[in-house]
């Protein structure tokens, strides 16, 4: 395997590491620092796609001959983008606003190698059951919501709030495996079935 075949993951998310490992991808971690600021009037889909692409490009600057994967996830309720809560009050407000509502989880994934870059995005509808402020506070105290878009993790304690999901479960966790595998194939990078060719 040459340096141009080694995938670098430009993310600190343990969930993205777990999901890549789940589909048999060999990768290394690369640390990038990309500001996560939404531009005025930037549509949520454009925003999350840009962040994923920016992260991949930032990694590609550090590893110019290698493919770099960047990803980003946002939660959208109506026209409001809910990112990671900054504090307890914000987290409780997020969860109570999601209570009894259907929101969208948008996760974009991008691979960049040299001048070549491709980005795909997954959109999933998630419906919450009713969540009280007291329950949201107990959930915050578990420590789980603090680094998660929308203030919850579907793969953890937060899964009890989810009444229905229409779309990609892995995208809600943080990395859409279907779209990711499509990009890996475009860049001729091995996944679990690569040896079957």
Short mmCIF file of C-alpha atoms in Angstrom, two decimals:
data_model
loop_
_atom_site.label_atom_id
_atom_site.label_comp_id
_atom_site.label_asym_id
_atom_site.label_seq_id
_atom_site.Cartn_x
_atom_site.Cartn_y
_atom_site.Cartn_z
CA UNK A 1 0.00 0.00 0.00
CA UNK A 2 1.50 3.33 -1.08
CA UNK A 3 1.07 6.70 0.62
CA UNK A 4 -1.52 7.63 -2.02
CA UNK A 5 -3.66 4.65 -0.88
CA UNK A 6 -3.70 5.51 2.84
CA UNK A 7 -6.86 7.35 3.83
CA UNK A 8 -6.55 10.12 6.39
CA UNK A 9 -9.56 11.04 8.52
CA UNK A 10 -9.68 14.75 9.30
CA UNK A 11 -11.88 14.36 12.37
CA UNK A 12 -11.52 13.92 16.11
CA UNK A 13 -14.88 12.14 16.34
CA UNK A 14 -14.64 8.66 17.87
CA UNK A 15 -17.95 7.83 16.21
CA UNK A 16 -16.55 8.46 12.72
CA UNK A 17 -13.53 6.31 13.56
CA UNK A 18 -15.84 3.50 14.68
CA UNK A 19 -17.98 3.73 11.55
CA UNK A 20 -14.98 3.64 9.18
CA UNK A 21 -13.61 0.66 11.09
CA UNK A 22 -17.02 -1.01 10.83
CA UNK A 23 -16.77 -1.14 7.03
CA UNK A 24 -13.16 -2.32 7.05
CA UNK A 25 -11.43 0.89 6.01
CA UNK A 26 -7.76 1.28 6.96
CA UNK A 27 -7.05 4.89 7.92
CA UNK A 28 -4.96 7.26 9.98
CA UNK A 29 -6.08 10.34 11.91
CA UNK A 30 -5.01 13.83 10.92
CA UNK A 31 -5.68 16.89 13.09
CA UNK A 32 -7.10 19.93 11.29
CA UNK A 33 -8.44 23.21 12.61
CA UNK A 34 -11.33 24.53 10.51
CA UNK A 35 -13.62 27.32 11.78
CA UNK A 36 -17.23 26.11 11.97
CA UNK A 37 -19.05 29.34 11.22
CA UNK A 38 -22.13 29.61 9.08
CA UNK A 39 -22.08 32.47 6.59
CA UNK A 40 -25.05 34.89 6.58
CA UNK A 41 -27.95 33.43 4.56
CA UNK A 42 -25.97 30.22 3.87
CA UNK A 43 -28.42 27.35 3.34
CA UNK A 44 -27.96 24.47 5.83
CA UNK A 45 -27.12 21.96 3.09
CA UNK A 46 -24.54 24.32 1.58
CA UNK A 47 -23.10 24.99 5.03
CA UNK A 48 -22.58 21.38 6.07
CA UNK A 49 -21.21 20.47 2.63
CA UNK A 50 -18.75 23.36 2.75
CA UNK A 51 -17.51 22.40 6.21
CA UNK A 52 -16.88 18.80 5.17
CA UNK A 53 -15.05 19.98 2.05
CA UNK A 54 -13.02 22.54 4.03
CA UNK A 55 -11.89 19.88 6.49
CA UNK A 56 -10.83 17.52 3.72
CA UNK A 57 -8.92 20.30 1.93
CA UNK A 58 -7.22 21.38 5.16
CA UNK A 59 -6.01 17.82 5.65
CA UNK A 60 -4.90 17.53 2.03
CA UNK A 61 -2.61 20.53 2.51
CA UNK A 62 -0.82 18.57 5.25
CA UNK A 63 -0.85 15.30 3.24
CA UNK A 64 -0.70 16.46 -0.40
CA UNK A 65 -0.30 12.99 -1.97
CA UNK A 66 -2.87 11.20 0.14
CA UNK A 67 -6.69 11.07 0.17
CA UNK A 68 -8.24 12.90 3.12
CA UNK A 69 -11.81 12.44 4.34
CA UNK A 70 -13.66 15.30 6.04
CA UNK A 71 -17.18 15.18 7.44
CA UNK A 72 -19.62 17.38 9.29
CA UNK A 73 -23.05 16.95 10.86
CA UNK A 74 -25.73 19.50 11.67
CA UNK A 75 -29.27 19.26 13.02
CA UNK A 76 -31.89 21.45 11.37
CA UNK A 77 -35.27 22.31 12.89
CA UNK A 78 -37.30 24.39 10.47
CA UNK A 79 -34.85 27.08 9.40
CA UNK A 80 -32.72 26.86 12.56
CA UNK A 81 -29.36 25.09 12.53
CA UNK A 82 -28.57 23.36 15.83
CA UNK A 83 -24.89 22.58 16.26
CA UNK A 84 -23.01 21.49 19.40
CA UNK A 85 -24.42 23.10 22.54
CA UNK A 86 -22.04 25.54 24.21
CA UNK A 87 -23.50 25.00 27.69
CA UNK A 88 -26.23 23.33 29.75
CA UNK A 89 -28.86 26.00 29.08
CA UNK A 90 -28.33 25.80 25.34
CA UNK A 91 -28.51 22.00 25.39
CA UNK A 92 -31.78 21.97 27.35
CA UNK A 93 -33.27 24.57 25.00
CA UNK A 94 -32.24 22.47 21.99
CA UNK A 95 -33.77 19.27 23.34
CA UNK A 96 -37.02 20.89 24.40
CA UNK A 97 -37.32 22.57 20.98
CA UNK A 98 -36.88 19.13 19.34
CA UNK A 99 -39.51 17.62 21.69
CA UNK A 100 -42.42 16.13 19.73
CA UNK A 101 -41.01 17.49 16.45
CA UNK A 102 -39.45 16.10 13.29
CA UNK A 103 -36.03 17.53 12.49
CA UNK A 104 -33.46 16.89 9.79
CA UNK A 105 -29.94 15.61 10.34
CA UNK A 106 -27.59 16.57 7.53
CA UNK A 107 -24.20 14.90 7.32
CA UNK A 108 -21.79 15.70 4.51
CA UNK A 109 -18.69 13.69 3.65
CA UNK A 110 -15.89 14.81 1.36
CA UNK A 111 -12.69 13.24 0.05
CA UNK A 112 -9.86 15.35 -1.32
CA UNK A 113 -6.67 14.11 -2.97
CA UNK A 114 -4.54 16.72 -4.67
CA UNK A 115 -6.75 18.75 -6.99
CA UNK A 116 -9.50 16.12 -7.03
CA UNK A 117 -12.39 16.47 -4.58
CA UNK A 118 -15.88 15.02 -4.28
CA UNK A 119 -18.54 15.76 -1.67
CA UNK A 120 -21.83 13.98 -0.92
CA UNK A 121 -24.52 14.73 1.66
CA UNK A 122 -27.13 12.64 3.43
CA UNK A 123 -30.38 14.05 4.84
CA UNK A 124 -32.36 12.08 7.43
CA UNK A 125 -35.68 12.87 9.12
CA UNK A 126 -35.73 12.17 12.86
CA UNK A 127 -38.85 12.46 15.01
CA UNK A 128 -38.55 12.97 18.78
CA UNK A 129 -41.08 11.95 21.39
CA UNK A 130 -41.98 14.54 24.03
CA UNK A 131 -38.96 15.55 26.15
CA UNK A 132 -39.40 17.56 29.35
CA UNK A 133 -36.95 20.18 30.57
CA UNK A 134 -36.21 18.03 33.63
CA UNK A 135 -35.43 15.03 31.43
CA UNK A 136 -33.25 17.18 29.16
CA UNK A 137 -31.32 18.37 32.24
CA UNK A 138 -30.76 14.78 33.44
CA UNK A 139 -29.54 13.90 29.97
CA UNK A 140 -27.10 16.84 29.98
CA UNK A 141 -25.76 15.65 33.33
CA UNK A 142 -24.87 12.29 31.72
CA UNK A 143 -22.16 14.14 29.77
CA UNK A 144 -23.30 12.71 26.44
CA UNK A 145 -24.77 15.78 24.67
CA UNK A 146 -21.78 18.08 25.07
CA UNK A 147 -19.98 17.34 21.79
CA UNK A 148 -22.92 16.40 19.60
CA UNK A 149 -24.88 18.37 16.99
CA UNK A 150 -28.39 19.07 18.23
CA UNK A 151 -27.35 18.13 21.76
CA UNK A 152 -28.01 14.40 21.50
CA UNK A 153 -26.44 11.12 20.42
CA UNK A 154 -28.76 8.60 18.77
CA UNK A 155 -26.26 5.79 19.41
CA UNK A 156 -26.22 6.44 23.17
CA UNK A 157 -28.68 7.47 25.89
CA UNK A 158 -30.25 9.95 23.46
CA UNK A 159 -31.66 7.08 21.44
CA UNK A 160 -34.58 6.88 23.89
CA UNK A 161 -35.90 10.20 22.53
CA UNK A 162 -36.10 8.97 18.94
CA UNK A 163 -39.59 7.84 17.96
CA UNK A 164 -38.95 7.43 14.24
CA UNK A 165 -36.14 7.77 11.71
CA UNK A 166 -36.46 8.03 7.93
CA UNK A 167 -33.09 7.83 6.23
CA UNK A 168 -29.56 6.85 7.24
CA UNK A 169 -28.92 5.84 10.85
CA UNK A 170 -25.14 6.01 10.34
CA UNK A 171 -25.47 9.57 9.04
CA UNK A 172 -27.22 10.58 12.27
CA UNK A 173 -24.37 8.99 14.21
CA UNK A 174 -21.90 11.06 12.18
CA UNK A 175 -20.87 9.37 8.91
CA UNK A 176 -23.24 8.16 6.15
CA UNK A 177 -21.80 4.78 5.24
CA UNK A 178 -23.53 4.53 1.85
CA UNK A 179 -22.22 7.90 0.65
CA UNK A 180 -18.82 7.25 2.21
CA UNK A 181 -18.45 3.94 0.41
CA UNK A 182 -19.46 5.62 -2.87
CA UNK A 183 -16.70 8.19 -2.43
CA UNK A 184 -14.13 5.56 -1.46
CA UNK A 185 -14.90 3.66 -4.64
CA UNK A 186 -14.59 6.83 -6.74
CA UNK A 187 -11.11 7.35 -5.29
CA UNK A 188 -10.29 3.64 -5.76
CA UNK A 189 -9.82 3.11 -2.04
CA UNK A 190 -10.50 -0.32 -0.52
CA UNK A 191 -13.57 -1.12 1.55
CA UNK A 192 -14.61 -4.51 2.95
CA UNK A 193 -15.48 -5.99 -0.45
CA UNK A 194 -12.43 -4.67 -2.31
CA UNK A 195 -10.78 -8.09 -2.28
CA UNK A 196 -13.80 -9.55 -4.11
CA UNK A 197 -12.95 -7.71 -7.36
#
